mmCIF file of C-alpha atoms and ligand atoms in Angstrom:
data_model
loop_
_atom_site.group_PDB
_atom_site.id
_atom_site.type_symbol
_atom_site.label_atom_id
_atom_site.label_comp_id
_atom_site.label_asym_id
_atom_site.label_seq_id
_atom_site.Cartn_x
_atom_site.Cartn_y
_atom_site.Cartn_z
ATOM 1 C CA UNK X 1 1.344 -9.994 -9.147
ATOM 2 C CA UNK X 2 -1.200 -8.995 -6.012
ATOM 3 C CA UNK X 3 -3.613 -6.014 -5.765
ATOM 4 C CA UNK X 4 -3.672 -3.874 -3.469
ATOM 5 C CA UNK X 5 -0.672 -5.469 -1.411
ATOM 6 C CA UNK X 6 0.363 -4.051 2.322
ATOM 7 C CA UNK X 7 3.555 -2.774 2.570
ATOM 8 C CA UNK X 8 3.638 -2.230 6.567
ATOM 9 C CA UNK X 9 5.696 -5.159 7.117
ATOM 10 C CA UNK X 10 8.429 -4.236 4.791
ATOM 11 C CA UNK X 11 9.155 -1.017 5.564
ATOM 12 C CA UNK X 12 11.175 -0.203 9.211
ATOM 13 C CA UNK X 13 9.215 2.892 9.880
ATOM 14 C CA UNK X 14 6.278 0.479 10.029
ATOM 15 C CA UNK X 15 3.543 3.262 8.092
ATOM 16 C CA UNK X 16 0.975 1.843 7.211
ATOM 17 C CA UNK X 17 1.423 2.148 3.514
ATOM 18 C CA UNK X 18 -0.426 0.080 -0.056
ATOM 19 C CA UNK X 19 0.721 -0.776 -3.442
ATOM 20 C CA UNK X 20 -1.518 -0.667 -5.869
ATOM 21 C CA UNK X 21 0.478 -3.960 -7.024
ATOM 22 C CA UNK X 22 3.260 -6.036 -6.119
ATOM 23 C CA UNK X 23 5.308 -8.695 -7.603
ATOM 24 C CA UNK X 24 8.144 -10.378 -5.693
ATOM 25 C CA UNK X 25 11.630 -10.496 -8.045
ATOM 26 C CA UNK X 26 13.463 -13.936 -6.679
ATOM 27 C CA UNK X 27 14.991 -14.191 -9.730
ATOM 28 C CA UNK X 28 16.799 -11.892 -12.387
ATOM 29 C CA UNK X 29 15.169 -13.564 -15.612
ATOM 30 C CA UNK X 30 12.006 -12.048 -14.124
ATOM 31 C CA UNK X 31 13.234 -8.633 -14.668
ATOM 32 C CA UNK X 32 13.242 -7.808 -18.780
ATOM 33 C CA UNK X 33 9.384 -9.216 -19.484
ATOM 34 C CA UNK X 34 8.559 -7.574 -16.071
ATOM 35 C CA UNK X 35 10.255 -3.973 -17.055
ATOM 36 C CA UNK X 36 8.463 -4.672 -20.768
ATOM 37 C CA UNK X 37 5.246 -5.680 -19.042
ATOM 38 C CA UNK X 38 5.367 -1.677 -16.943
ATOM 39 C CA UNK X 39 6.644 -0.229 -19.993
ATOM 40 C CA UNK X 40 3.867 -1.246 -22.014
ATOM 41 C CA UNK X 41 1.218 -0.689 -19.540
ATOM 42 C CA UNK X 42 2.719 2.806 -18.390
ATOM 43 C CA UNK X 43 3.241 1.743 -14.523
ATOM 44 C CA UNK X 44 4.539 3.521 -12.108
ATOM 45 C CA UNK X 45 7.483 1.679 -10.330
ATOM 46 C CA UNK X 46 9.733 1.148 -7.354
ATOM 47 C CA UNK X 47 11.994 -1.445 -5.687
ATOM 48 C CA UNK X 48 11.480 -2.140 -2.180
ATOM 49 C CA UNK X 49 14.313 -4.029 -0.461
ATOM 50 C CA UNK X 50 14.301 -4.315 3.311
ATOM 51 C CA UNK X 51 12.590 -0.657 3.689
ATOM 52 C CA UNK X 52 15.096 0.806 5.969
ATOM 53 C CA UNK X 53 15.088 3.460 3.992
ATOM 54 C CA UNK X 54 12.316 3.988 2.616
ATOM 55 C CA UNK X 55 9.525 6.769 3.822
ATOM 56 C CA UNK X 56 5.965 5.299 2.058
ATOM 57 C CA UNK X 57 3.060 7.177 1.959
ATOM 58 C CA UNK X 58 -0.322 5.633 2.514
ATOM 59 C CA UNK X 59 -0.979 4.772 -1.182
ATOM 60 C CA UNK X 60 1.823 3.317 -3.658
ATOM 61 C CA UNK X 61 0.156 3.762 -7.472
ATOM 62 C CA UNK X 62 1.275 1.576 -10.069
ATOM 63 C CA UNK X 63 3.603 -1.401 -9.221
ATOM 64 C CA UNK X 64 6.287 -2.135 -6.234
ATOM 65 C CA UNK X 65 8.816 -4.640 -7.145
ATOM 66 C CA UNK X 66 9.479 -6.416 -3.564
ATOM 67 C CA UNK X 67 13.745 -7.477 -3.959
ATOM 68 C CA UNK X 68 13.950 -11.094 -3.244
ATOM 69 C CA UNK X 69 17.028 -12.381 -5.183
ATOM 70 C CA UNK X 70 18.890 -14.522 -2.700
ATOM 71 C CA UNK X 71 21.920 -16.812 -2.920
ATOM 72 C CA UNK X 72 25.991 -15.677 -1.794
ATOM 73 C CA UNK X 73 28.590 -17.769 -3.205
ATOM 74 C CA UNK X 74 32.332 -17.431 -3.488
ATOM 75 C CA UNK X 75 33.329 -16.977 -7.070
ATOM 76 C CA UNK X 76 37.033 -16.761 -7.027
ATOM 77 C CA UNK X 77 39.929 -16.121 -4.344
ATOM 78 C CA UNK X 78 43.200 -15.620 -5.116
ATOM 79 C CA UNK X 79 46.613 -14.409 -3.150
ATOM 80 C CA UNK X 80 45.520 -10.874 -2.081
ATOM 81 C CA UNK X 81 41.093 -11.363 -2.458
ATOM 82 C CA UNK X 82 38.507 -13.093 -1.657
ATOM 83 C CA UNK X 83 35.564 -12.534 -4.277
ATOM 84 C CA UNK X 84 32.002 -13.105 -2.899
ATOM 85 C CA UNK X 85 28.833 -12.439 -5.172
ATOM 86 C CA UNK X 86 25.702 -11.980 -3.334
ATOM 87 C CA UNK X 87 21.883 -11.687 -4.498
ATOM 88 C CA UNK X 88 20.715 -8.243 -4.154
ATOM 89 C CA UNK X 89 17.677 -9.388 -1.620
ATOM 90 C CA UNK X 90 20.042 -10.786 0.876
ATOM 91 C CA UNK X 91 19.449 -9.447 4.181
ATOM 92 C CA UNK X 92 22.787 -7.275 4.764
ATOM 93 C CA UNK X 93 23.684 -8.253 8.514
ATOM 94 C CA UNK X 94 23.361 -11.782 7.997
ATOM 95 C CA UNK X 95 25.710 -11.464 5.051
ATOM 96 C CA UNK X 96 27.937 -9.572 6.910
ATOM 97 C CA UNK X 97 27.377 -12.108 10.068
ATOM 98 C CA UNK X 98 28.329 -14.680 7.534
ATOM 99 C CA UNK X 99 31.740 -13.152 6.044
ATOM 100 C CA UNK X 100 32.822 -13.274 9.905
ATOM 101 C CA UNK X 101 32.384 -16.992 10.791
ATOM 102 C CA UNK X 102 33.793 -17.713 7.419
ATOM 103 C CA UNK X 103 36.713 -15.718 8.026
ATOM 104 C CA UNK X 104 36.668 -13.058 5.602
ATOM 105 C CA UNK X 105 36.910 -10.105 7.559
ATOM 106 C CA UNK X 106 36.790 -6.324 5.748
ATOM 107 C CA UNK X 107 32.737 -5.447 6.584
ATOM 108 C CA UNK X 108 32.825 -5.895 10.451
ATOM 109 C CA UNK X 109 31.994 -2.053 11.106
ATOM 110 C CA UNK X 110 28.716 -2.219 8.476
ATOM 111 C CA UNK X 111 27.065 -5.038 11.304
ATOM 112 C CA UNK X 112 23.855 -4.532 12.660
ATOM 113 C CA UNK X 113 22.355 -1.782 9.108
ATOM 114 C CA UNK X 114 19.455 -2.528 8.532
ATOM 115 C CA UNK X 115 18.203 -3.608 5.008
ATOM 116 C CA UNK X 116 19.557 -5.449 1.756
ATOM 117 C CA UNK X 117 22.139 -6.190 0.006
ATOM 118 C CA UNK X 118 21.206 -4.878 -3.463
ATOM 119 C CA UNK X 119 20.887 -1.531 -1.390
ATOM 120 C CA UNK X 120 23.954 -0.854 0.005
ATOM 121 C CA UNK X 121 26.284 0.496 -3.051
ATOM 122 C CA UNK X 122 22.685 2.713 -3.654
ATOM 123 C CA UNK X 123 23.577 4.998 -0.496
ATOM 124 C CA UNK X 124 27.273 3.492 -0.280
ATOM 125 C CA UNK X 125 26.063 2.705 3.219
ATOM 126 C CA UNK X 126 28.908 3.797 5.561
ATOM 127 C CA UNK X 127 29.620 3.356 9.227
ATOM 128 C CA UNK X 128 32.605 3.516 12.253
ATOM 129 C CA UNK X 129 35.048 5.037 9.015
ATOM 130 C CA UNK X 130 34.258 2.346 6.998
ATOM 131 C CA UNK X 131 32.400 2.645 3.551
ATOM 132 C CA UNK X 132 30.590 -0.269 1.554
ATOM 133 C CA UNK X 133 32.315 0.857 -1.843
ATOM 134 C CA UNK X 134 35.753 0.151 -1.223
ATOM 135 C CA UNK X 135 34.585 -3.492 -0.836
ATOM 136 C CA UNK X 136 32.781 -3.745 -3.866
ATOM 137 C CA UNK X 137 34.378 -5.080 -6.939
ATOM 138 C CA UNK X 138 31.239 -4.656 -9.393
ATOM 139 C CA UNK X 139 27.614 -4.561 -9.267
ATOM 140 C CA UNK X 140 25.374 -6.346 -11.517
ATOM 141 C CA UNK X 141 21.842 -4.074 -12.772
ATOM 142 C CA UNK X 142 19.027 -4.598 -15.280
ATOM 143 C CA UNK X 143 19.177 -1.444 -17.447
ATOM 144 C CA UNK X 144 15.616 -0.092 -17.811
ATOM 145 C CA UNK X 145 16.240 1.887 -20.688
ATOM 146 C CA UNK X 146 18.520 -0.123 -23.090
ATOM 147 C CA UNK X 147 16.268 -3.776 -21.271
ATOM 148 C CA UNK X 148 19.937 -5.037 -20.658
ATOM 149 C CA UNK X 149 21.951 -6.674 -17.833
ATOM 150 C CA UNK X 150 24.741 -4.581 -17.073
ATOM 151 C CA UNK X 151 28.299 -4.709 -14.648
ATOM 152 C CA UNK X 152 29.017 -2.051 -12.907
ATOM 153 C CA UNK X 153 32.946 -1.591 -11.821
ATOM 154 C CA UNK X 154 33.431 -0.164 -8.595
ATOM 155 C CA UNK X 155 34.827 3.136 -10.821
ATOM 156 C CA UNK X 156 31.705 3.169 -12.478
ATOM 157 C CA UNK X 157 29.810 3.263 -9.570
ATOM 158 C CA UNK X 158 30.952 6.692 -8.451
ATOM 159 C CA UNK X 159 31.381 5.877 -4.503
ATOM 160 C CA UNK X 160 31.154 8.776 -2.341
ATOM 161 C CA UNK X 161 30.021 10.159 0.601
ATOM 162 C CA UNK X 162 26.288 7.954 0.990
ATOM 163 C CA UNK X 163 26.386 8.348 -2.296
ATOM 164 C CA UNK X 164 26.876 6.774 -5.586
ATOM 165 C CA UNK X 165 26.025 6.562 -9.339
ATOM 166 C CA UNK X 166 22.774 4.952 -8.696
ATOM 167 C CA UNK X 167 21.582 7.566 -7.143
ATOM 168 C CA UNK X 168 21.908 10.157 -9.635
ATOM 169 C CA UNK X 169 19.838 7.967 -11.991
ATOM 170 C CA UNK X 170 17.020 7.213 -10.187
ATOM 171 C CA UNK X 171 14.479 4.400 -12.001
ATOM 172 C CA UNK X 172 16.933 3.450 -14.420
ATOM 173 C CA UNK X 173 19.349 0.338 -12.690
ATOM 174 C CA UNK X 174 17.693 -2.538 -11.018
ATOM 175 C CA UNK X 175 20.486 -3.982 -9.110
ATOM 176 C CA UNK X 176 20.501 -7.413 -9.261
ATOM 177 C CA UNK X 177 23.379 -8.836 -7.811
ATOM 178 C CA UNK X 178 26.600 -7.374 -5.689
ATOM 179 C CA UNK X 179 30.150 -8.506 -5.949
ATOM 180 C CA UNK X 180 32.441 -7.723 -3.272
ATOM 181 C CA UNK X 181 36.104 -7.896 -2.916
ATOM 182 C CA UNK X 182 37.195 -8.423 0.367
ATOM 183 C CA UNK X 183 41.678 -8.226 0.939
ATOM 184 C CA UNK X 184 42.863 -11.446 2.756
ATOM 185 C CA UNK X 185 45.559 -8.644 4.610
ATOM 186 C CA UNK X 186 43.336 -7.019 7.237
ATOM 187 C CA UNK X 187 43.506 -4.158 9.298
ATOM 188 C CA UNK X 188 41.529 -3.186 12.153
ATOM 189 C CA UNK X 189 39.299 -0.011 11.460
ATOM 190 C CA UNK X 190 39.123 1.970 14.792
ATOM 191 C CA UNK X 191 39.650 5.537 14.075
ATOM 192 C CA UNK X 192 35.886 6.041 15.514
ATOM 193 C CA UNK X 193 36.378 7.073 19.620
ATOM 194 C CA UNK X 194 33.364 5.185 20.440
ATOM 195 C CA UNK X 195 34.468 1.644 18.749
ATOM 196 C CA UNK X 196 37.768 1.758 20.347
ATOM 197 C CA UNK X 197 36.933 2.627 23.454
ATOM 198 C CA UNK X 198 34.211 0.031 23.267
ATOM 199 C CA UNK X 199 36.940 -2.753 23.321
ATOM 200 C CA UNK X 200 39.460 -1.036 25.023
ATOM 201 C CA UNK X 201 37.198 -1.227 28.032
ATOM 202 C CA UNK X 202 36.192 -4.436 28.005
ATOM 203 C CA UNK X 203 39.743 -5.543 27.209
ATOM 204 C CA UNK X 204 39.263 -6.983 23.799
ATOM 205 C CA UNK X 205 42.018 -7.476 21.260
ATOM 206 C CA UNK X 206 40.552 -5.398 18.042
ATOM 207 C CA UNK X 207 39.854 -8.852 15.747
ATOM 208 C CA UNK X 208 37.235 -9.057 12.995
ATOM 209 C CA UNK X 209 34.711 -11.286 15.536
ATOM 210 C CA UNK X 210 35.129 -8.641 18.879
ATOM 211 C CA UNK X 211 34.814 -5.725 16.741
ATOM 212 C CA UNK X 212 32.046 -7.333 14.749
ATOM 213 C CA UNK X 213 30.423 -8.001 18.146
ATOM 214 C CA UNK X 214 31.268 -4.491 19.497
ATOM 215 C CA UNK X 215 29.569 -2.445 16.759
ATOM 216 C CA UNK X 216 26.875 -4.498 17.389
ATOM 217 C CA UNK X 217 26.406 -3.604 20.413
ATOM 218 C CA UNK X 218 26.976 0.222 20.598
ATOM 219 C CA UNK X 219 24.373 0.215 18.319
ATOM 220 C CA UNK X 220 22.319 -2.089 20.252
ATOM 221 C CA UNK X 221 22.551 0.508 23.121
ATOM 222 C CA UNK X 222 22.070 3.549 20.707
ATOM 223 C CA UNK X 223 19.549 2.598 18.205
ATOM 224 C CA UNK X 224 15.728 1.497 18.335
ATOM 225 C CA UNK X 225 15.227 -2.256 17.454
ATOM 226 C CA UNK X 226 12.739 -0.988 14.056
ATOM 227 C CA UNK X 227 10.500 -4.357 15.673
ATOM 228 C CA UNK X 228 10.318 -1.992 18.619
ATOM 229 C CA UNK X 229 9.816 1.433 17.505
ATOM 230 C CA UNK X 230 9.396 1.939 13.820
ATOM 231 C CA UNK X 231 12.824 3.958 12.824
ATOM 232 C CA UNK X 232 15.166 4.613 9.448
ATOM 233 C CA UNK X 233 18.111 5.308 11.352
ATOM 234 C CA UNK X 234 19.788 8.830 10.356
ATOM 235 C CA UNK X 235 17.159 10.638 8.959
ATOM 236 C CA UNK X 236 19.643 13.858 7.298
ATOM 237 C CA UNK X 237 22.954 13.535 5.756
ATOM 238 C CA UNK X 238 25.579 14.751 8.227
ATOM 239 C CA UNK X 239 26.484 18.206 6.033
ATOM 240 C CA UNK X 240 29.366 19.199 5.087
ATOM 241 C CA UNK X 241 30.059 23.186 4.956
ATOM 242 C CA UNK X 242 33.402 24.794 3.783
ATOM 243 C CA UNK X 243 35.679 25.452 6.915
ATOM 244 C CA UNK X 244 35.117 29.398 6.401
ATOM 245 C CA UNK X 245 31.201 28.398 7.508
ATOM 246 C CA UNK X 246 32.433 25.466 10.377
ATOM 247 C CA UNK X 247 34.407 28.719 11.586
ATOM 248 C CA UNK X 248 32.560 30.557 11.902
ATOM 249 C CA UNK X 249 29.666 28.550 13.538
ATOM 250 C CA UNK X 250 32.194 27.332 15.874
ATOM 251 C CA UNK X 251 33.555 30.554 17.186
ATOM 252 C CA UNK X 252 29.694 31.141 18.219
ATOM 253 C CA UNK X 253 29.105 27.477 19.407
ATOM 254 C CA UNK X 254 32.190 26.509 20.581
ATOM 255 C CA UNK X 255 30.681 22.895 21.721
ATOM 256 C CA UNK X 256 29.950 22.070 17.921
ATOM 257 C CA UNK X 257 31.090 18.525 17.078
ATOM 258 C CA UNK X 258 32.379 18.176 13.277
ATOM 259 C CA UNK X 259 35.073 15.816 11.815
ATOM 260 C CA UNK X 260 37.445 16.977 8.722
ATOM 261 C CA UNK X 261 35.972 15.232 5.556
ATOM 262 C CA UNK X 262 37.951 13.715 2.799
ATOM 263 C CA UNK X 263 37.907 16.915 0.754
ATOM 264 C CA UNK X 264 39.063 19.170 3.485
ATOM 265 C CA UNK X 265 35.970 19.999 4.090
ATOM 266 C CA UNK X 266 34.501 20.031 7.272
ATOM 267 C CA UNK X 267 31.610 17.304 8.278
ATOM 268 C CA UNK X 268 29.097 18.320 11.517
ATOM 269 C CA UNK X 269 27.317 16.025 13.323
ATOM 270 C CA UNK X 270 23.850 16.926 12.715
ATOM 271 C CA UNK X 271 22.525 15.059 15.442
ATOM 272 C CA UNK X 272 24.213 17.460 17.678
ATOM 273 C CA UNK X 273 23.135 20.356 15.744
ATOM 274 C CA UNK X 274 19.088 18.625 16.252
ATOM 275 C CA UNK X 275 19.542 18.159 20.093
ATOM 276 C CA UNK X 276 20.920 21.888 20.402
ATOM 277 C CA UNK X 277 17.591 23.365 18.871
ATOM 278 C CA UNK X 278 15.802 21.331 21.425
ATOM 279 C CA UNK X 279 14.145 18.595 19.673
ATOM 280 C CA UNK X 280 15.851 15.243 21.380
ATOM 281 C CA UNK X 281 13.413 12.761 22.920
ATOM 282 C CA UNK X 282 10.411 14.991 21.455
ATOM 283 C CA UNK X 283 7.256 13.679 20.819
ATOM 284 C CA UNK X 284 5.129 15.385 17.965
ATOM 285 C CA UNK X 285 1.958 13.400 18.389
ATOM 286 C CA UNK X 286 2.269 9.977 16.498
ATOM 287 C CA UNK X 287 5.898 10.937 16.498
ATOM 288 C CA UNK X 288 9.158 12.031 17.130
ATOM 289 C CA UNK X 289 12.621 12.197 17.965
ATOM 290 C CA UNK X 290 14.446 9.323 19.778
ATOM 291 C CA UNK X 291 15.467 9.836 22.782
ATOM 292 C CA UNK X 292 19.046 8.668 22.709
ATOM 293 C CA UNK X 293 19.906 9.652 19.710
ATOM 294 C CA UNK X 294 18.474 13.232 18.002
ATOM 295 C CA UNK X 295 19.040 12.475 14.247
ATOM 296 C CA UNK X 296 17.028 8.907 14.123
ATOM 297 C CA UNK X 297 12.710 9.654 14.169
ATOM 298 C CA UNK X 298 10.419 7.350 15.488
ATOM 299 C CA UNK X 299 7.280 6.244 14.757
ATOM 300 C CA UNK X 300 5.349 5.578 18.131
ATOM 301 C CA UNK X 301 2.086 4.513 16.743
ATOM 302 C CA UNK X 302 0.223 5.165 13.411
ATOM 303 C CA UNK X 303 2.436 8.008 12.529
ATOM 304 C CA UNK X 304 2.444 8.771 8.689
ATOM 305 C CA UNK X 305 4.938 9.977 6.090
ATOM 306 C CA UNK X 306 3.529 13.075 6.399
ATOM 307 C CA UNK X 307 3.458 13.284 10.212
ATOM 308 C CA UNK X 308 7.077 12.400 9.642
ATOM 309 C CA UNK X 309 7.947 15.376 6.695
ATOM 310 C CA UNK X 310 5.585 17.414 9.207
ATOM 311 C CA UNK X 311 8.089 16.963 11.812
ATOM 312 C CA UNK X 312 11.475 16.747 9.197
ATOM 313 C CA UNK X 313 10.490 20.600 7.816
ATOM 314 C CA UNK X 314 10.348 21.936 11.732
ATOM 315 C CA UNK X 315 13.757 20.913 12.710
ATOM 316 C CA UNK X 316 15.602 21.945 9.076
ATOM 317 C CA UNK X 317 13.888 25.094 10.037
ATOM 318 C CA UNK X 318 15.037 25.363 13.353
ATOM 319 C CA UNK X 319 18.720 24.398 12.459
ATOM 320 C CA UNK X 320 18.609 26.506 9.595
ATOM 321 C CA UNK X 321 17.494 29.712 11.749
ATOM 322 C CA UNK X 322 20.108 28.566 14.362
ATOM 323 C CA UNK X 323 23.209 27.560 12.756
ATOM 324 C CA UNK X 324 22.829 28.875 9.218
ATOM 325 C CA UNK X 325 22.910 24.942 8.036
ATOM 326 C CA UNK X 326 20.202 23.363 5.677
ATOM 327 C CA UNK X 327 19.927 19.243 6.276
ATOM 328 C CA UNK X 328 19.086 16.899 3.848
ATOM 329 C CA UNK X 329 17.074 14.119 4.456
ATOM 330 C CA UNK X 330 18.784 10.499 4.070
ATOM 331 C CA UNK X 331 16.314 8.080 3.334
ATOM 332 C CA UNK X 332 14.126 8.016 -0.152
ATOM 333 C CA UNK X 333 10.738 9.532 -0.167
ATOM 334 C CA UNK X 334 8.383 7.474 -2.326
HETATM 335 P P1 NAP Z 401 28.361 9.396 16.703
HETATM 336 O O1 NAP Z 401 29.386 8.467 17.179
HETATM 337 O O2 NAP Z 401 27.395 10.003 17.667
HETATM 338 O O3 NAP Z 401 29.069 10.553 15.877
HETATM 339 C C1 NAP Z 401 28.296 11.611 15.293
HETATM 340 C C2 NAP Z 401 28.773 11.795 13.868
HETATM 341 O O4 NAP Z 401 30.131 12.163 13.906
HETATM 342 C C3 NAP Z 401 28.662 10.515 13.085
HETATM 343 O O5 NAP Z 401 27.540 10.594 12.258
HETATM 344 C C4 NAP Z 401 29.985 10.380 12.354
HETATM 345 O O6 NAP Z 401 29.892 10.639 10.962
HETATM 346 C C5 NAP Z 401 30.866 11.483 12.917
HETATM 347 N N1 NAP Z 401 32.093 10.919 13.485
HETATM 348 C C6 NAP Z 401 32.276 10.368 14.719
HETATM 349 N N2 NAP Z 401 33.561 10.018 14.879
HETATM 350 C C7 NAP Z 401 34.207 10.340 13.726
HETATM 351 C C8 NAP Z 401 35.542 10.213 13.276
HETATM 352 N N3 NAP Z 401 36.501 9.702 14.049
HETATM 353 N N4 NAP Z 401 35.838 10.619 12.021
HETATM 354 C C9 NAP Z 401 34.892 11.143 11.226
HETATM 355 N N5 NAP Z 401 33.602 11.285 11.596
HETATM 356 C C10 NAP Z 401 33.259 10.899 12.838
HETATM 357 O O7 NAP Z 401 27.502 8.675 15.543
HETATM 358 P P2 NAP Z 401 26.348 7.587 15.653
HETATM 359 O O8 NAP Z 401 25.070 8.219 15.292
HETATM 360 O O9 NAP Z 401 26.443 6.814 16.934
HETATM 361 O O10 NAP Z 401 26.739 6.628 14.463
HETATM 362 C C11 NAP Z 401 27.906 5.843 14.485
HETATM 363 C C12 NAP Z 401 28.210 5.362 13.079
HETATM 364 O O11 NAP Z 401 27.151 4.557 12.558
HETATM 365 C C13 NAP Z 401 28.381 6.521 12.123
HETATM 366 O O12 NAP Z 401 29.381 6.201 11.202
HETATM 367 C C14 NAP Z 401 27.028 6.604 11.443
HETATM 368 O O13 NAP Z 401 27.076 7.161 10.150
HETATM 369 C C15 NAP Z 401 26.610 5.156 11.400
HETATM 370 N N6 NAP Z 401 25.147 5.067 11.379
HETATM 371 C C16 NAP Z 401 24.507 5.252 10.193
HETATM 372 C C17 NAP Z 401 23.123 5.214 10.184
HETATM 373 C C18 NAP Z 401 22.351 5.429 8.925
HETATM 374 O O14 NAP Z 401 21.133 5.268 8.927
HETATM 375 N N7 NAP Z 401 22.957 5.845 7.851
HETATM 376 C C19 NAP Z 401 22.397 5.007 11.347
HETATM 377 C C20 NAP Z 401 23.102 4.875 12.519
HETATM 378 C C21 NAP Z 401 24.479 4.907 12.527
HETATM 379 P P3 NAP Z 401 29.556 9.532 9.857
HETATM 380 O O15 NAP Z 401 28.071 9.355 9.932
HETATM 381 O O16 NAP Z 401 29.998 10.214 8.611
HETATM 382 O O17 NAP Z 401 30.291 8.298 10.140
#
């Protein structure tokens, strides 16, 4: 366990942001005389995977667990799946990197996200049509409150929209461990303009590898390297509104760009709903809005999470007064 322990290495916004104490899990035994240890003491407590998603402020009371549990093995593969189990500290694009030169394709539009393993089913991280949860077979937790391991079935994990179980029961599940469950029949996933077009142009037959390699690089193009320019990618949900609201915004801003959602719902792109109210490639002292992309914020130089809430508040406003639409912000604020 460390005092007073930096955290502006391990979180992508780069703030520069303290825990009171930190203690590195590499191993699930660590986890029930850890959670008895905070439990006894009255800690405060977090887990901190890669930070990608993570907005810190400039003091963390009480103890940050840092996720460290490595290892990815298959455990079983039969006619139809391939079963991988994966430690929840695993850094998700080399996994993902790794399923490709093994041969196990399924998870080639999640390349290039930022962050861990053990975080993905959290947010059901999703990209190019393609959501983490239909690829996960079970997930594998230390139960704060009962101080037992527990699995997870995908069912019980309540996959939807960047969302899942976990995230309805905030400081309860420590995920330790993620099994995925990846079909040996495999179908290209190109319903997204962008991918397609992407290898249609550079005349590439859509197979795990060039697709792999294409999201890789749209996103190359599209989003800042966090080594670069301290980012959490989307910073609001993309909403979804009944389609008496997407309407009736449309009929007034006919250039609105929305998708249907699985519910029949309607999804907008809030990115294009920032860059209408004026805000893409803004600067708001130590930060701002990136200039390629309006619904990923930057941090240019010693910006804070309150610079960055600052700047969050002026742009729900603004959509809000404009379109009638209140965002949600994405990543967790600790
Ligand atoms: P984009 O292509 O500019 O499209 C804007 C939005 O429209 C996206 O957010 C996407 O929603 C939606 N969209 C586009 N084509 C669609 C289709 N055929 N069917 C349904 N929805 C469609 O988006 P982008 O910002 O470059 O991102 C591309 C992909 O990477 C998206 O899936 C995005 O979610 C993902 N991404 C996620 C993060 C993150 O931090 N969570 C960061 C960067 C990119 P969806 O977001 O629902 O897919």
């Amino acid at each position: 366990m460390i005092s007073n322990f930096s955290l502006k290495e391990r979180n992508t916004f780069g703030f520069d942001s303290q825990a009171e104490l930190a203690d590195e899990i590499t191993s699930a035994d660590q986890l029930p005389a850890l959670v008895q240890y905070i439990q006894e003491k009255q800690l405060a407590w977090r887990i901190l995977g890669g930070g990608s998603n993570a907005i810190l402020p400039a003091q963390l009371p009480g103890i940050t667990l840092l996720m460290n549990i490595l290892g990815q093995e298959i455990t079983n593969s039969d006619e139809t799946h391939t079963y991988l189990s994966v430690g929840a500290g695993v850094q998700w694009h080399a996994f993902v990197r790794w399923t490709i030169e093994q041969d196990f394709p399924g998870l080639e539009n999640l390349a290039l996200i930022p962050g861990t393993v053990g975080a993905a089913p959290i947010q059901n991280i999703g990209a190019y049509g393609v959501e983490v949860g239909q690829y996960i077979d079970s997930v594998q937790a230390f139960d704060v409150q009962t101080q037992a391991f527990v699995t997870l079935t995908q069912e019980a994990c309540r996959f939807a929209y960047r969302d899942s179980y976990f995230k309805h029961h905030p400081q309860r599940l420590i995920v330790t461990k993620v099994v995925f469950k990846l079909p040996k029949a495999w179908t290209p996933q190109l319903q997204y303009a962008e991918l397609a077009n992407h290898l249609s142009a550079s005349n590439l037959a859509p197979s795990p590898q060039n697709i792999f390699a294409a999201v890789c690089a749209i996103r190359k193009q599209k989003l800042p390297d966090p080594k670069d320019l301290g980012n959490v990618g989307s910073f609001f949900h993309n909403p979804i509104v009944s389609n008496a609201q997407y309407q009736s915004i449309a009929a007034q801003f006919p250039g609105l760009v929305s998708y249907p959602d699985a519910e029949g719902k309607r999804k907008l792109a809030a990115g294009w709903l920032i860059d209408q109210c004026g805000f893409k490639g803004q600067r708001f002292g130590a930060v701002g809005v990136y200039e390629k992309q309006a619904l990923v914020f930057v941090n240019h130089s010693n910006g804070t999470a309150q610079d960055i809430l600052h700047l969050a508040k002026q742009i729900e406003n603004a959509v809000l007064d404009q379109f009638g639409v209140q965002l949600q912000i994405e990543p967790t604020i600790f």
